[in-house]
Structure formats: structure tokens, C-alpha cells
mmCIF file with all atom_site columns, C-alpha atoms and ligand atoms in Angstrom:
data_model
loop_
_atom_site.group_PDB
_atom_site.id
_atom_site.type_symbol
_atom_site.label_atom_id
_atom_site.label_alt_id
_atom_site.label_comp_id
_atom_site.label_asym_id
_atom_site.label_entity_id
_atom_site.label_seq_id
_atom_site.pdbx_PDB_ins_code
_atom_site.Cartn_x
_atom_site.Cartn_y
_atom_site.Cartn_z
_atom_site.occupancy
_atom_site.B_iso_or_equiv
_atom_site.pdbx_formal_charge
_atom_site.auth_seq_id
_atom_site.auth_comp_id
_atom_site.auth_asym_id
_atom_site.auth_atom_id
_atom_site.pdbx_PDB_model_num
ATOM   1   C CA . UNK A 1 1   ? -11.049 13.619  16.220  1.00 0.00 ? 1   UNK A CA 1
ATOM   2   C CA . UNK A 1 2   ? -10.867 10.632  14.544  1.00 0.00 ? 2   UNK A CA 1
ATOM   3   C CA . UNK A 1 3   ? -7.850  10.413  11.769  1.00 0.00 ? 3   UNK A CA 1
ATOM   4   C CA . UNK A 1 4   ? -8.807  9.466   8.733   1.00 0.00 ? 4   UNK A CA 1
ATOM   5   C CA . UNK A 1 5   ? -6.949  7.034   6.660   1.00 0.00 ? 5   UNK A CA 1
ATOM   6   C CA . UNK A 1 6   ? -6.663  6.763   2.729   1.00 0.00 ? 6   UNK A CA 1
ATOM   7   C CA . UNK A 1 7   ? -5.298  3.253   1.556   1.00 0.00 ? 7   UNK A CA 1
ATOM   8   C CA . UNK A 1 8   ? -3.611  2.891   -1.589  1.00 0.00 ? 8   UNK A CA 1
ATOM   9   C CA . UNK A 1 9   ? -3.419  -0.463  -3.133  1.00 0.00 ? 9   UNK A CA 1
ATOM   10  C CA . UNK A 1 10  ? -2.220  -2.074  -6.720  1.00 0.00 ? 10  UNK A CA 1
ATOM   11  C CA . UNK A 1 11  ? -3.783  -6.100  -5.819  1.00 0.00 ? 11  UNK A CA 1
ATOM   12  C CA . UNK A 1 12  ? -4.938  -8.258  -3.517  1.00 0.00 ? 12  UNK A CA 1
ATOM   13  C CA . UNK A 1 13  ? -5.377  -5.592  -0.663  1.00 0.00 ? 13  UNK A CA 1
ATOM   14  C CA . UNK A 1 14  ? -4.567  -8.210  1.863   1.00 0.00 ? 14  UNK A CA 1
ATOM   15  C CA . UNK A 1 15  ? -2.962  -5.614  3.980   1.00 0.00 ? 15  UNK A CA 1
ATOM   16  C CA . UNK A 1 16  ? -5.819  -3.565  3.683   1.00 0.00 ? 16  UNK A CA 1
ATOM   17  C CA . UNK A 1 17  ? -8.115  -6.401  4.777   1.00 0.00 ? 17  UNK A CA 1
ATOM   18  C CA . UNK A 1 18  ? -5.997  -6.563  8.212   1.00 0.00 ? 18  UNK A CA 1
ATOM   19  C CA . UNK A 1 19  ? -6.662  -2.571  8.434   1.00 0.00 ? 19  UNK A CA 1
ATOM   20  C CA . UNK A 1 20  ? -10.439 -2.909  7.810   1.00 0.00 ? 20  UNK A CA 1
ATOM   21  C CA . UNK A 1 21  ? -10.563 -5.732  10.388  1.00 0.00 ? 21  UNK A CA 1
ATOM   22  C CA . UNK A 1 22  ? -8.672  -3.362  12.479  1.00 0.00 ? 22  UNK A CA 1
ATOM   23  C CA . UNK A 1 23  ? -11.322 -0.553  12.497  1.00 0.00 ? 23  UNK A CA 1
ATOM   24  C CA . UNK A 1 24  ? -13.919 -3.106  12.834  1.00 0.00 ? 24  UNK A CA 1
ATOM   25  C CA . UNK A 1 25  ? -13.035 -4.773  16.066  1.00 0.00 ? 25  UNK A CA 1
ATOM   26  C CA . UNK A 1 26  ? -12.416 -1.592  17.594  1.00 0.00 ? 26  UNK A CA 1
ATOM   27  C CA . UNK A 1 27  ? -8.606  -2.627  17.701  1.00 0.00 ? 27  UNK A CA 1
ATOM   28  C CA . UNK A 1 28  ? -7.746  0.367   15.390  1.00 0.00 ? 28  UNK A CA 1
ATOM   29  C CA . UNK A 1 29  ? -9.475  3.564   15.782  1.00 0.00 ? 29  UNK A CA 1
ATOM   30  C CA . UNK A 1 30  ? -9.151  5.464   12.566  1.00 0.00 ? 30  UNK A CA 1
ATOM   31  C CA . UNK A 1 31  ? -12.118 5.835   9.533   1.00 0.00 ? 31  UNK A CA 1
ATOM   32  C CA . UNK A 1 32  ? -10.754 4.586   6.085   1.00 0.00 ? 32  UNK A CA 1
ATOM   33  C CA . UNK A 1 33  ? -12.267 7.519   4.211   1.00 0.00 ? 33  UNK A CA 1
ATOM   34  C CA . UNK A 1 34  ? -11.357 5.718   0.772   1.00 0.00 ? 34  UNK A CA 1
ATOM   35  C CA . UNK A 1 35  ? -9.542  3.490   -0.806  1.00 0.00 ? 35  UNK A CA 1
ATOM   36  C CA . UNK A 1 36  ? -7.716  3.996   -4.141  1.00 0.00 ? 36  UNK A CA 1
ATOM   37  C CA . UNK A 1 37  ? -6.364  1.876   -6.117  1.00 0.00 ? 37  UNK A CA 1
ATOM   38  C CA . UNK A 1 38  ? -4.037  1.889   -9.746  1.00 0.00 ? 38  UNK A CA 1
ATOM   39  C CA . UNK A 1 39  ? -5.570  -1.604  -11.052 1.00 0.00 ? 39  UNK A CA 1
ATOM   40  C CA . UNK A 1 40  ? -9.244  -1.959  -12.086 1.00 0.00 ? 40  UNK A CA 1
ATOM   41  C CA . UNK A 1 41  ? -8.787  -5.761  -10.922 1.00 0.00 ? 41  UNK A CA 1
ATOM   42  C CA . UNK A 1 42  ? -7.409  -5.457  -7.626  1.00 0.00 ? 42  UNK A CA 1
ATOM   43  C CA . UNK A 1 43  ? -9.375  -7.975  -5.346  1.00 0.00 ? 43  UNK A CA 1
ATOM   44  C CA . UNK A 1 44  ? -8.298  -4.963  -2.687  1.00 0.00 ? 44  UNK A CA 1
ATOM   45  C CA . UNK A 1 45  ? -11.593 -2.465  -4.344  1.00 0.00 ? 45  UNK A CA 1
ATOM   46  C CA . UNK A 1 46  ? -14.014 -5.547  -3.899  1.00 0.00 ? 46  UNK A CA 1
ATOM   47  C CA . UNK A 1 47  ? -12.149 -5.985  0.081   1.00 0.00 ? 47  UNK A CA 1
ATOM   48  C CA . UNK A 1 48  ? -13.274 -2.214  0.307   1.00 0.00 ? 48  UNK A CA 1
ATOM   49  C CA . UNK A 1 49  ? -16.621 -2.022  -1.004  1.00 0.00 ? 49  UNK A CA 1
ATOM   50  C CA . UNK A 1 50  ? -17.752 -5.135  0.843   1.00 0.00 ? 50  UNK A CA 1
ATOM   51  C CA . UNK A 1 51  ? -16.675 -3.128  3.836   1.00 0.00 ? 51  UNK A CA 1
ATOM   52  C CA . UNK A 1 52  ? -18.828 -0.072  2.785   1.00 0.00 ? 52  UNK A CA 1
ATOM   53  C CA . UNK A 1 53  ? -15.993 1.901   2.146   1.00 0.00 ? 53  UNK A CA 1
ATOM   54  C CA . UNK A 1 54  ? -15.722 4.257   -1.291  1.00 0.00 ? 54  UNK A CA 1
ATOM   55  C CA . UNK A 1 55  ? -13.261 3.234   -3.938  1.00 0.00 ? 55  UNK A CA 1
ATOM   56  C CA . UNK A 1 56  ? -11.862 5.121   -6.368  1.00 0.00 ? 56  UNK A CA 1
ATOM   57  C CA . UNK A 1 57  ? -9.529  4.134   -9.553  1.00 0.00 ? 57  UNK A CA 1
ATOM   58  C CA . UNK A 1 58  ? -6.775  5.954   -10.883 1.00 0.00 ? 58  UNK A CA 1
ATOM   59  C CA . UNK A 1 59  ? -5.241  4.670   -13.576 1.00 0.00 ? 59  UNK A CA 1
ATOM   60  C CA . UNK A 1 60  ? -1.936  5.834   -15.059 1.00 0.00 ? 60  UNK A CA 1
ATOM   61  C CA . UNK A 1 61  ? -2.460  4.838   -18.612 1.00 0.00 ? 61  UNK A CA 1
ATOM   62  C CA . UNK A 1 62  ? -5.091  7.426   -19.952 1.00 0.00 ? 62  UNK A CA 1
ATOM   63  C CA . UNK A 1 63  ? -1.956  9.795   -18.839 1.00 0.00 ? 63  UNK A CA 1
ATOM   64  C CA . UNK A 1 64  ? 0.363   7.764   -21.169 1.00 0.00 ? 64  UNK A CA 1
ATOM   65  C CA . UNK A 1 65  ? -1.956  7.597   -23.874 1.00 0.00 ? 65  UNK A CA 1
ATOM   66  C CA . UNK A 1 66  ? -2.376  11.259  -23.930 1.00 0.00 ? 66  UNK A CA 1
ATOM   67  C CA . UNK A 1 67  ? 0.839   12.181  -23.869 1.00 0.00 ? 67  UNK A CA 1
ATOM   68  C CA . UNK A 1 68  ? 0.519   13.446  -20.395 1.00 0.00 ? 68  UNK A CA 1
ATOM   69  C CA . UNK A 1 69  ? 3.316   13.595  -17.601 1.00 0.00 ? 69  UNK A CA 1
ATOM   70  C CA . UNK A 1 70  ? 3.808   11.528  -14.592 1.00 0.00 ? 70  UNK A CA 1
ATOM   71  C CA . UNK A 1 71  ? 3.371   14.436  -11.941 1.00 0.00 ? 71  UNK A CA 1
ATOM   72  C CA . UNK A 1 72  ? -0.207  15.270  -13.642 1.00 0.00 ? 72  UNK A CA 1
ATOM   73  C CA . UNK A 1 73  ? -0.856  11.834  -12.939 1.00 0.00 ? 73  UNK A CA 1
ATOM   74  C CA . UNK A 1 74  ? -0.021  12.601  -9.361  1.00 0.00 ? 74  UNK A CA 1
ATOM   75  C CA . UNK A 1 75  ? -1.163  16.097  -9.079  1.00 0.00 ? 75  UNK A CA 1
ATOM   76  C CA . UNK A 1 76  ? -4.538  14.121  -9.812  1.00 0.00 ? 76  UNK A CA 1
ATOM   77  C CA . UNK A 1 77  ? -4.255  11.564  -7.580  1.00 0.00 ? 77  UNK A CA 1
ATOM   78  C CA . UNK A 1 78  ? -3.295  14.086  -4.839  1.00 0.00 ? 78  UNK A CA 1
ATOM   79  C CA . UNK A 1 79  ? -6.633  16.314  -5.754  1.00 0.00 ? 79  UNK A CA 1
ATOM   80  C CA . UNK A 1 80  ? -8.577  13.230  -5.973  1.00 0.00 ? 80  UNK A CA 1
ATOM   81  C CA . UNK A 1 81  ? -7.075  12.239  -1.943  1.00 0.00 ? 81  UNK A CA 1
ATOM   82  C CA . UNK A 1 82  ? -7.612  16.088  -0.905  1.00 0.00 ? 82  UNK A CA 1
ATOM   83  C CA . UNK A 1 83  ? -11.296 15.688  -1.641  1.00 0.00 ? 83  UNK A CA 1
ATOM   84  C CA . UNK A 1 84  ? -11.114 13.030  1.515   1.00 0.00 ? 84  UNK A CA 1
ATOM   85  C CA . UNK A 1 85  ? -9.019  15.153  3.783   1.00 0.00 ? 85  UNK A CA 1
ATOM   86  C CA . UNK A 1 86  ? -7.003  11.732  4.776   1.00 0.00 ? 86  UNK A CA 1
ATOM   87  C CA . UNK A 1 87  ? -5.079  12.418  8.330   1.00 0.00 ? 87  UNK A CA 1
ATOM   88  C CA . UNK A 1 88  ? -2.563  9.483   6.294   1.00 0.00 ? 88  UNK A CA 1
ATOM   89  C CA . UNK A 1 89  ? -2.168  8.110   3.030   1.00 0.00 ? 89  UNK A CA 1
ATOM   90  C CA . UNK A 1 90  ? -1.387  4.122   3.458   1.00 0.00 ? 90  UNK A CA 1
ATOM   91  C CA . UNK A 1 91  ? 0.845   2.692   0.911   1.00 0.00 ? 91  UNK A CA 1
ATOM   92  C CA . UNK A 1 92  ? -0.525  -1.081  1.104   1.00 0.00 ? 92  UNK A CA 1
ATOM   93  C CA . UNK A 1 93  ? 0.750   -2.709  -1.727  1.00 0.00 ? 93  UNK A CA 1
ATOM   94  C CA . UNK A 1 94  ? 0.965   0.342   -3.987  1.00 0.00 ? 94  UNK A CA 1
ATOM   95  C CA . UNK A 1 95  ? 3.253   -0.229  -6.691  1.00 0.00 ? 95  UNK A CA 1
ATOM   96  C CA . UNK A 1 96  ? 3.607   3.240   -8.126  1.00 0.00 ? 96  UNK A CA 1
ATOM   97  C CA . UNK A 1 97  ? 6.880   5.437   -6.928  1.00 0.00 ? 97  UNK A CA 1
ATOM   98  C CA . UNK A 1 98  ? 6.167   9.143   -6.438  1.00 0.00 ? 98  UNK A CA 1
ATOM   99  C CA . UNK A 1 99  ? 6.915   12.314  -7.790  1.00 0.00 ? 99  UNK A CA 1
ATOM   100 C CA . UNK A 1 100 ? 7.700   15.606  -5.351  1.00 0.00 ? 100 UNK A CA 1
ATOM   101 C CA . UNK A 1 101 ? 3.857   16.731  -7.079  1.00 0.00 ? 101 UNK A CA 1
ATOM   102 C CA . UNK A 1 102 ? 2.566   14.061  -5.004  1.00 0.00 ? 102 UNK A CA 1
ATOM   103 C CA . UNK A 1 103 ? 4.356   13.808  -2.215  1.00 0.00 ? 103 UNK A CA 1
ATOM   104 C CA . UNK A 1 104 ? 4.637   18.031  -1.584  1.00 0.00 ? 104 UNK A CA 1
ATOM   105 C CA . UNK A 1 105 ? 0.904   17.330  -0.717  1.00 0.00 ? 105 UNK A CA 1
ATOM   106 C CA . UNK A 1 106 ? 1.078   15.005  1.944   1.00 0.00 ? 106 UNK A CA 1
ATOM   107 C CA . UNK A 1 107 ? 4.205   15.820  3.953   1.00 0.00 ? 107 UNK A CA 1
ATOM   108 C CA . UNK A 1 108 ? 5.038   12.857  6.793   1.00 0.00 ? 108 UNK A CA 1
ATOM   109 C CA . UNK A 1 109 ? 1.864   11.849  6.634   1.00 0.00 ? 109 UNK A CA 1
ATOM   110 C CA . UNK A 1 110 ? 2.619   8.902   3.661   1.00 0.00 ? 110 UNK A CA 1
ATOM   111 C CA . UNK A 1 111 ? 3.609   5.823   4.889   1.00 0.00 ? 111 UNK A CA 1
ATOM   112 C CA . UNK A 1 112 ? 4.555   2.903   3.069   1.00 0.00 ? 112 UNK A CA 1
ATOM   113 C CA . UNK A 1 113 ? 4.771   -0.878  4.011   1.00 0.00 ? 113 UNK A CA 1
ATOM   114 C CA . UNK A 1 114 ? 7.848   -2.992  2.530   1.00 0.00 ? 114 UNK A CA 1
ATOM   115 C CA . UNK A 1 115 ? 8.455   -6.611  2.626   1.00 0.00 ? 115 UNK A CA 1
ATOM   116 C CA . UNK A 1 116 ? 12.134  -6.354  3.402   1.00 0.00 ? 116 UNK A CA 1
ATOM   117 C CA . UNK A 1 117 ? 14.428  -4.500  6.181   1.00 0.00 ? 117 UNK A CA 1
ATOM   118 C CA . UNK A 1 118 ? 16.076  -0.990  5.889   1.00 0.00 ? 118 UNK A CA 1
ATOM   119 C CA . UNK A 1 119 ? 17.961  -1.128  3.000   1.00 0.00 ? 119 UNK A CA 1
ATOM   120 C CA . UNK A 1 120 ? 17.170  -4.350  1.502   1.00 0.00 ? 120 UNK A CA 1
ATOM   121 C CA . UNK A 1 121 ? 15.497  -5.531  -1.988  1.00 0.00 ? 121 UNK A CA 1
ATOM   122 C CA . UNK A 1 122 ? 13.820  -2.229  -2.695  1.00 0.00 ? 122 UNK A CA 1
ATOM   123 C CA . UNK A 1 123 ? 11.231  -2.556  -5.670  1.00 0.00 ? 123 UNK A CA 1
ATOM   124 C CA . UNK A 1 124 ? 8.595   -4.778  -6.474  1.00 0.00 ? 124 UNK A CA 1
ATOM   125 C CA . UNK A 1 125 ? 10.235  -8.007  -6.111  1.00 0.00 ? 125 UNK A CA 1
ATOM   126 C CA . UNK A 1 126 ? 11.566  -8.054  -2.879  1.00 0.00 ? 126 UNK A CA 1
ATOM   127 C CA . UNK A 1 127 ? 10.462  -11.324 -1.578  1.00 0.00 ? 127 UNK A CA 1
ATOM   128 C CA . UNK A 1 128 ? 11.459  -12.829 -4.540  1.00 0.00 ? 128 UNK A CA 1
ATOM   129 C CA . UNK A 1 129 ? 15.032  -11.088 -4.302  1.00 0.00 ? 129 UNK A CA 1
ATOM   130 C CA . UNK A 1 130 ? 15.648  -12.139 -0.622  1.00 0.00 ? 130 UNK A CA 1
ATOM   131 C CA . UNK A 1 131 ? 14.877  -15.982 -1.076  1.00 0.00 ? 131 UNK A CA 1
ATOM   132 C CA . UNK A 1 132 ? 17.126  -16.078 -4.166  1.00 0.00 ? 132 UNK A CA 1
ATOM   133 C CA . UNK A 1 133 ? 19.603  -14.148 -1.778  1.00 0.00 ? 133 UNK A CA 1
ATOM   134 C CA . UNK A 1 134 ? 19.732  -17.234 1.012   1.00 0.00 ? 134 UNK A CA 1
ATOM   135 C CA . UNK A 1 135 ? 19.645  -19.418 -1.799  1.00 0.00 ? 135 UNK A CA 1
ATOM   136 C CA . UNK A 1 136 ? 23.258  -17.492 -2.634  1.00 0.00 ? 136 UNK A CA 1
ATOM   137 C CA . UNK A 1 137 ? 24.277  -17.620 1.084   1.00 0.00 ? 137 UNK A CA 1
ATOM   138 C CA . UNK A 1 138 ? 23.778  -14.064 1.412   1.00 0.00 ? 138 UNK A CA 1
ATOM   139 C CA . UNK A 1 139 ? 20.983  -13.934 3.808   1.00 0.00 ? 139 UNK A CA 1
ATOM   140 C CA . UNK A 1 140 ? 19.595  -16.165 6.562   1.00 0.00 ? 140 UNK A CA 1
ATOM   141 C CA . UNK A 1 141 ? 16.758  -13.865 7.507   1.00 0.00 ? 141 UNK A CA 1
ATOM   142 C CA . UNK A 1 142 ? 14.619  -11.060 5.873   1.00 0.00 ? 142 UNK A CA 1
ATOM   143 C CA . UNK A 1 143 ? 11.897  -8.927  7.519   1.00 0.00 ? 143 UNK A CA 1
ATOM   144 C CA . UNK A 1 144 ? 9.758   -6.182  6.903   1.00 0.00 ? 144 UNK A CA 1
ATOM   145 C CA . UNK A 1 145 ? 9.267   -2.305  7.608   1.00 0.00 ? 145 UNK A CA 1
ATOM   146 C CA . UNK A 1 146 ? 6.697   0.517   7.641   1.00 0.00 ? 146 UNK A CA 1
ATOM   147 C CA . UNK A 1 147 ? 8.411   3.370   7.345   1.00 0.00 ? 147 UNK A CA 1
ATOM   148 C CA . UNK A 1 148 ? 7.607   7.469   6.048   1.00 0.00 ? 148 UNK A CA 1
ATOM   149 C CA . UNK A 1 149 ? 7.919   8.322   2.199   1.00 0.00 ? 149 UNK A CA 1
ATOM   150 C CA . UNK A 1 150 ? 9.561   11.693  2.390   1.00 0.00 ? 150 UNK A CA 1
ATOM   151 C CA . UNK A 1 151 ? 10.825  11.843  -0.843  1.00 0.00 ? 151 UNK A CA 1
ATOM   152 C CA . UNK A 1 152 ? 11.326  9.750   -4.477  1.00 0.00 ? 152 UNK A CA 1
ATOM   153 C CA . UNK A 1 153 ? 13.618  7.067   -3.023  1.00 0.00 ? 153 UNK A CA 1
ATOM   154 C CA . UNK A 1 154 ? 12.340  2.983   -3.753  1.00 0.00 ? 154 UNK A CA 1
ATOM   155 C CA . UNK A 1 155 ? 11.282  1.866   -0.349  1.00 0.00 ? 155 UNK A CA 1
ATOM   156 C CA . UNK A 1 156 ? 12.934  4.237   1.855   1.00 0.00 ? 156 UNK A CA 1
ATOM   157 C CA . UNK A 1 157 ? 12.708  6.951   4.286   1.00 0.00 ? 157 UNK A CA 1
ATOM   158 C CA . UNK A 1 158 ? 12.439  7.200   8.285   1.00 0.00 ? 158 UNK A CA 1
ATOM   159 C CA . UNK A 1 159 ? 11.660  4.072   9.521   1.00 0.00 ? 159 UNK A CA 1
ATOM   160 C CA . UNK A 1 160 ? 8.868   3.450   12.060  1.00 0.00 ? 160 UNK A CA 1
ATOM   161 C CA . UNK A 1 161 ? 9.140   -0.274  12.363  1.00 0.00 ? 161 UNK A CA 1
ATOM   162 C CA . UNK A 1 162 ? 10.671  -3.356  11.378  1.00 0.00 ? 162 UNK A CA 1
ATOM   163 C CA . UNK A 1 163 ? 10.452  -7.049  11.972  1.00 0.00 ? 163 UNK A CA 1
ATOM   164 C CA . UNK A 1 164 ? 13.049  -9.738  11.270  1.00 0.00 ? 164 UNK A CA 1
ATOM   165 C CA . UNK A 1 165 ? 11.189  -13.007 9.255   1.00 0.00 ? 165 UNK A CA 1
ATOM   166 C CA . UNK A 1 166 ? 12.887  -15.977 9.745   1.00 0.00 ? 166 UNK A CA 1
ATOM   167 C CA . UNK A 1 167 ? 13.578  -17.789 5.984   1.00 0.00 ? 167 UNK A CA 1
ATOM   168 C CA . UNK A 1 168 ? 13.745  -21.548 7.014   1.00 0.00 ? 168 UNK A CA 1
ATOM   169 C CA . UNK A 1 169 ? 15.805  -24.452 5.188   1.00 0.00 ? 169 UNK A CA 1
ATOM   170 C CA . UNK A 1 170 ? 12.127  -26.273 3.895   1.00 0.00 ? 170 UNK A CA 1
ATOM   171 C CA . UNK A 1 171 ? 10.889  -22.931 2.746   1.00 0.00 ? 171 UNK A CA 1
ATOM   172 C CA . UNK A 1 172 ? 9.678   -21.921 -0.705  1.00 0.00 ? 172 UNK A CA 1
ATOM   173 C CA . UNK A 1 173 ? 9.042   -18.613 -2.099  1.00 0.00 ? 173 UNK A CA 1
ATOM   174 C CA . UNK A 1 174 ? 5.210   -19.585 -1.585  1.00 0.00 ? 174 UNK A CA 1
ATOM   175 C CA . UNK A 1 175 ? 5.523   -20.242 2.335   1.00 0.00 ? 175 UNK A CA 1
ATOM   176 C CA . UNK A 1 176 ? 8.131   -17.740 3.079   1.00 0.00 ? 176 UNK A CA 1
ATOM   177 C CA . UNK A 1 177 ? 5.763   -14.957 1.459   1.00 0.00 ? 177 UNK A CA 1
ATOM   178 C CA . UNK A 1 178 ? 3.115   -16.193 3.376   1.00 0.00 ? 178 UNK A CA 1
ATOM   179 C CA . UNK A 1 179 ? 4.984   -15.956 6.342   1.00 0.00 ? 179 UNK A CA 1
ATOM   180 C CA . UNK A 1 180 ? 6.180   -12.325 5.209   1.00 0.00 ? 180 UNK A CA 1
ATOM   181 C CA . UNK A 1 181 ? 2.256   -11.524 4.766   1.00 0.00 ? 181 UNK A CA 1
ATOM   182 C CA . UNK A 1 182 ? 1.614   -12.998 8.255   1.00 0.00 ? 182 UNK A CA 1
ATOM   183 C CA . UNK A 1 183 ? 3.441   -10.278 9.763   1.00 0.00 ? 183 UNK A CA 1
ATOM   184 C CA . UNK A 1 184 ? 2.813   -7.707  7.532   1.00 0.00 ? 184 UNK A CA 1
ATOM   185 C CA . UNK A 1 185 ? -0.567  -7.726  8.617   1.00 0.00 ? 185 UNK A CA 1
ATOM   186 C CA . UNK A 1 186 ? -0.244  -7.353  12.534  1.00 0.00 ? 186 UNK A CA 1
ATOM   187 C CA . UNK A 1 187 ? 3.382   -4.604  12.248  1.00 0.00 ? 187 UNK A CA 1
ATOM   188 C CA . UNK A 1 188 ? 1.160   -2.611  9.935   1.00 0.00 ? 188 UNK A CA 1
ATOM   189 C CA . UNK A 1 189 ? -2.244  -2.143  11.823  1.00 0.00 ? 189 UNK A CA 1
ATOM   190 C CA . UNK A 1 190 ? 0.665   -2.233  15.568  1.00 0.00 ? 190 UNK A CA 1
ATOM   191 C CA . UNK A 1 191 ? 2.328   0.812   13.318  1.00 0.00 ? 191 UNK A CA 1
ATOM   192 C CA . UNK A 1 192 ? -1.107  2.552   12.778  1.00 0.00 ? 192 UNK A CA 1
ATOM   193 C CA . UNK A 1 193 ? -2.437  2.365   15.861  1.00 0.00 ? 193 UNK A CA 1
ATOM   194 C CA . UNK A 1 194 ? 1.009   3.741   17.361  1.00 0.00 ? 194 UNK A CA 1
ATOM   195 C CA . UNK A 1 195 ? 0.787   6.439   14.749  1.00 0.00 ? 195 UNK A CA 1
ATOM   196 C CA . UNK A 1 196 ? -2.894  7.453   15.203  1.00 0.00 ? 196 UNK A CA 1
ATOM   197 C CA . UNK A 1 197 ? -3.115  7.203   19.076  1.00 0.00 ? 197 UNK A CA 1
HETATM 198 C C1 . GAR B 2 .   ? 2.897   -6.428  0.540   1.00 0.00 ? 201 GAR B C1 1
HETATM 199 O O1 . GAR B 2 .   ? 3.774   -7.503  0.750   1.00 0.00 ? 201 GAR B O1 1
HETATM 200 C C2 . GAR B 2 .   ? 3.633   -5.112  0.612   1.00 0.00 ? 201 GAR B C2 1
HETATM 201 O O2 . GAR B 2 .   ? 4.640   -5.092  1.567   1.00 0.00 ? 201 GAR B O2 1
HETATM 202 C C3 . GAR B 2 .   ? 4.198   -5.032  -0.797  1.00 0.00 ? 201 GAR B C3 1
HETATM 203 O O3 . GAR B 2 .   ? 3.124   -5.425  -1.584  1.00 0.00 ? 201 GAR B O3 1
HETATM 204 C C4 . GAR B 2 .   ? 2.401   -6.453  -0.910  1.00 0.00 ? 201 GAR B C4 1
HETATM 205 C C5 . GAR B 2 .   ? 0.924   -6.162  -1.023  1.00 0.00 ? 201 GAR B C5 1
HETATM 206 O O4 . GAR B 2 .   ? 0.177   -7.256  -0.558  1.00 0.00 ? 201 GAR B O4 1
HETATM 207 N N1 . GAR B 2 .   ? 4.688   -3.723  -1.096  1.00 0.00 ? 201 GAR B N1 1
HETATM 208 C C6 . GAR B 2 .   ? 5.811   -3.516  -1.794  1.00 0.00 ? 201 GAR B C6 1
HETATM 209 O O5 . GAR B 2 .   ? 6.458   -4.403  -2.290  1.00 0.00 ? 201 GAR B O5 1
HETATM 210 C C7 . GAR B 2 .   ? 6.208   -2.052  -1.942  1.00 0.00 ? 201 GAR B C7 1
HETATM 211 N N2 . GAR B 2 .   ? 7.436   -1.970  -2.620  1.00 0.00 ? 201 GAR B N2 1
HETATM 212 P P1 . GAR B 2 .   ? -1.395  -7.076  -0.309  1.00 0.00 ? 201 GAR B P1 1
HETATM 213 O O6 . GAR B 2 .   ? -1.971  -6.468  -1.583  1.00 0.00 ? 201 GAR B O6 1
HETATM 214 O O7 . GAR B 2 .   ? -1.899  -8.477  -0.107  1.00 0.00 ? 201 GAR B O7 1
HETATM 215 O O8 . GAR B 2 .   ? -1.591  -6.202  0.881   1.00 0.00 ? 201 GAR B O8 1
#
């Protein structure tokens, strides 16, 4: 059988435009079932529907507004996914952290991508974080990881791969996040085709 992939995004969905290119040269054999996002803008939905693929948008403030909690927010979201039957749910630029409602649903099958190593600049900033970090002298590299989201931790969990990015003397924050994306895009479809072999 085929596995079947949900992607979660929050923006551009460029991530999620190296997965669809994936599946459509053959170099990635999975179905993206659906693709969800948090943000009515994100360019990601209009990535997904020019690929044919069925969107869906889940926003958290109707939840807010009513009073509602967080985990009914995810207990949706995690109804909403069931209805796809995903083999994996693919963090690709999601910007929400879960609660146990969601992730009870999905167990080691979420995995999320993270522009920074094990351990490093958790949140939404990290890119940001590690090139004012070599700025400080603290760093002379960063990198990035796809790793399992077993639990509520920022970022973390079992890691299933990494890759050191060099930061060089003439970058900016521009070019180094462009370098960051760079790789990003191949260690995340290299990950998913290790995973779904
Ligand atoms: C990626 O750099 C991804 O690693 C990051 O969001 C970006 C999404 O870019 N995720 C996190 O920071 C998770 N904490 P994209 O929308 O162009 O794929």
C-alpha cells in the first residue's frame, strides 16, 4: 500500500512544494491525501490545490472567540485528519505546538521539520536566533532536523535526521535562511522516503 501523507503548514509551504515535487517525479512514493493548514493566506493551500490536492483550513481563532479550549481545537483537527486516514502527519512549517488530544491520535507517526540541530533555538524564530548567536560568537554553524513529535515539547523528540548548515562570514539572515531552506527541502523528502520505504 501506498502511505498516505497529511501536510500541515502555517505559510509559504515551500517544504511542501519539495514533497509534492517529490511524489511527482516518482522520487517519493507516498499520496498527500490533504493538506491543512492554520492560515487562510498561506501561499502553501494555493502550492496544494495547483497540485490537485484537497485543502482544508483550521483555524484556531473561532475556538478563542468562543471561549473554547485548545485540545477541542485539536480534538478537531485530529477528527478532521482521521477522515484522511494519513499513514503520517507532516509538520512543514506548522507553527502550532500540540496538546496530548492531538498527539494521543497519531502516535510516532507525527513528524516535524526544524531549522536548527537537537537542542538548539526551539520556537518560531530559530533562524533568526542562530545568526544573532554567531553574531555573539556562540555558534559557527547551525543545521536542521526532522525528527518524531511524541509529546508537548518545542521542537523535540527522537530524531531521524540532521544536517549541519554552514553560517558564513558574508552571510545575512536573508542568505543564510535560504541556505537553511535549501536543505530543508532535500533532508525532508531523503527523511520521507527513508520513512515510507
Ligand atoms: C521551515 O524552515 C521549517 O523548518 C520551519 O518553518 C519553515 C517553513 O517554511 N518550522 C519551524 O520553525 C518549526 N518550529 P516553508 O513554509 O517554506 O516550508
Amino acid at each position: 500500500m501506498i502511505p498516505t501523507l497529511a501536510i500541515l503548514i502555517s505559510g509559504n509551504g515551500s517544504n511542501l512544494q519539495a514533497i509534492l515535487d517529490a511524489v511527482a517525479s516518482g522520487q517519493l512514493d507516498a499520496r498527500i491525501a490533504v493538506v491543512v493548514s492554520n492560515r487562510k493566506d498561506a501561499f502553501g493551500l494555493v502550492r496544494a490545490e495547483r497540485a490537485g490536492i484537497p485543502t482544508r483550513y483550521h483555524a484556531l481563532k473561532p475556538y478563542r472567540d468562543r471561549g473554547q479550549e485548545r485540545t477541542d481545537y485539536d480534538a478537531d483537527l485530529a477528527a478532521l485528519l482521521a477522515e484522511y486516514a494519513p499513514d503520517w502527519v507532516v509538520l512543514a512549517g506548522w507553527m502550532h505546538i500540540f496538546s496530548h488530544e492531538f498527539l494521543r491520535h497519531f502516535p510516532n507517526r507525527i513528524v516535524n521539520l526544524h531549522p536548527a540541530l537537537p537542542g538548539q533555538f526551539p520556537g518560531a524564530h530559530a533562524i533568526a536566533d542562530a545568526f544573532a548567536a554567531y553574531h555573539r560568537g556562540e555558534i559557527d554553524h547551525t543545521g536542521i532536523m526532522v525528527h518524531l513529535v511524541p509529546d508537548e515539547r518545542v521542537d523535540e523528540g527522537p530524531v531521524l535526521a540532521t544536517q549541519t548548515v554552514p553560517i558564513l562570514t558574508d552571510d545575512t539572515e536573508e542568505t543564510l535562511a535560504a541556505r537553511i531552506h535549501a536543505a530543508e527541502h532535500a533532508l525532508l523528502v531523503e527523511t520521507l522516503r527513508e520513512m515510507t520505504r
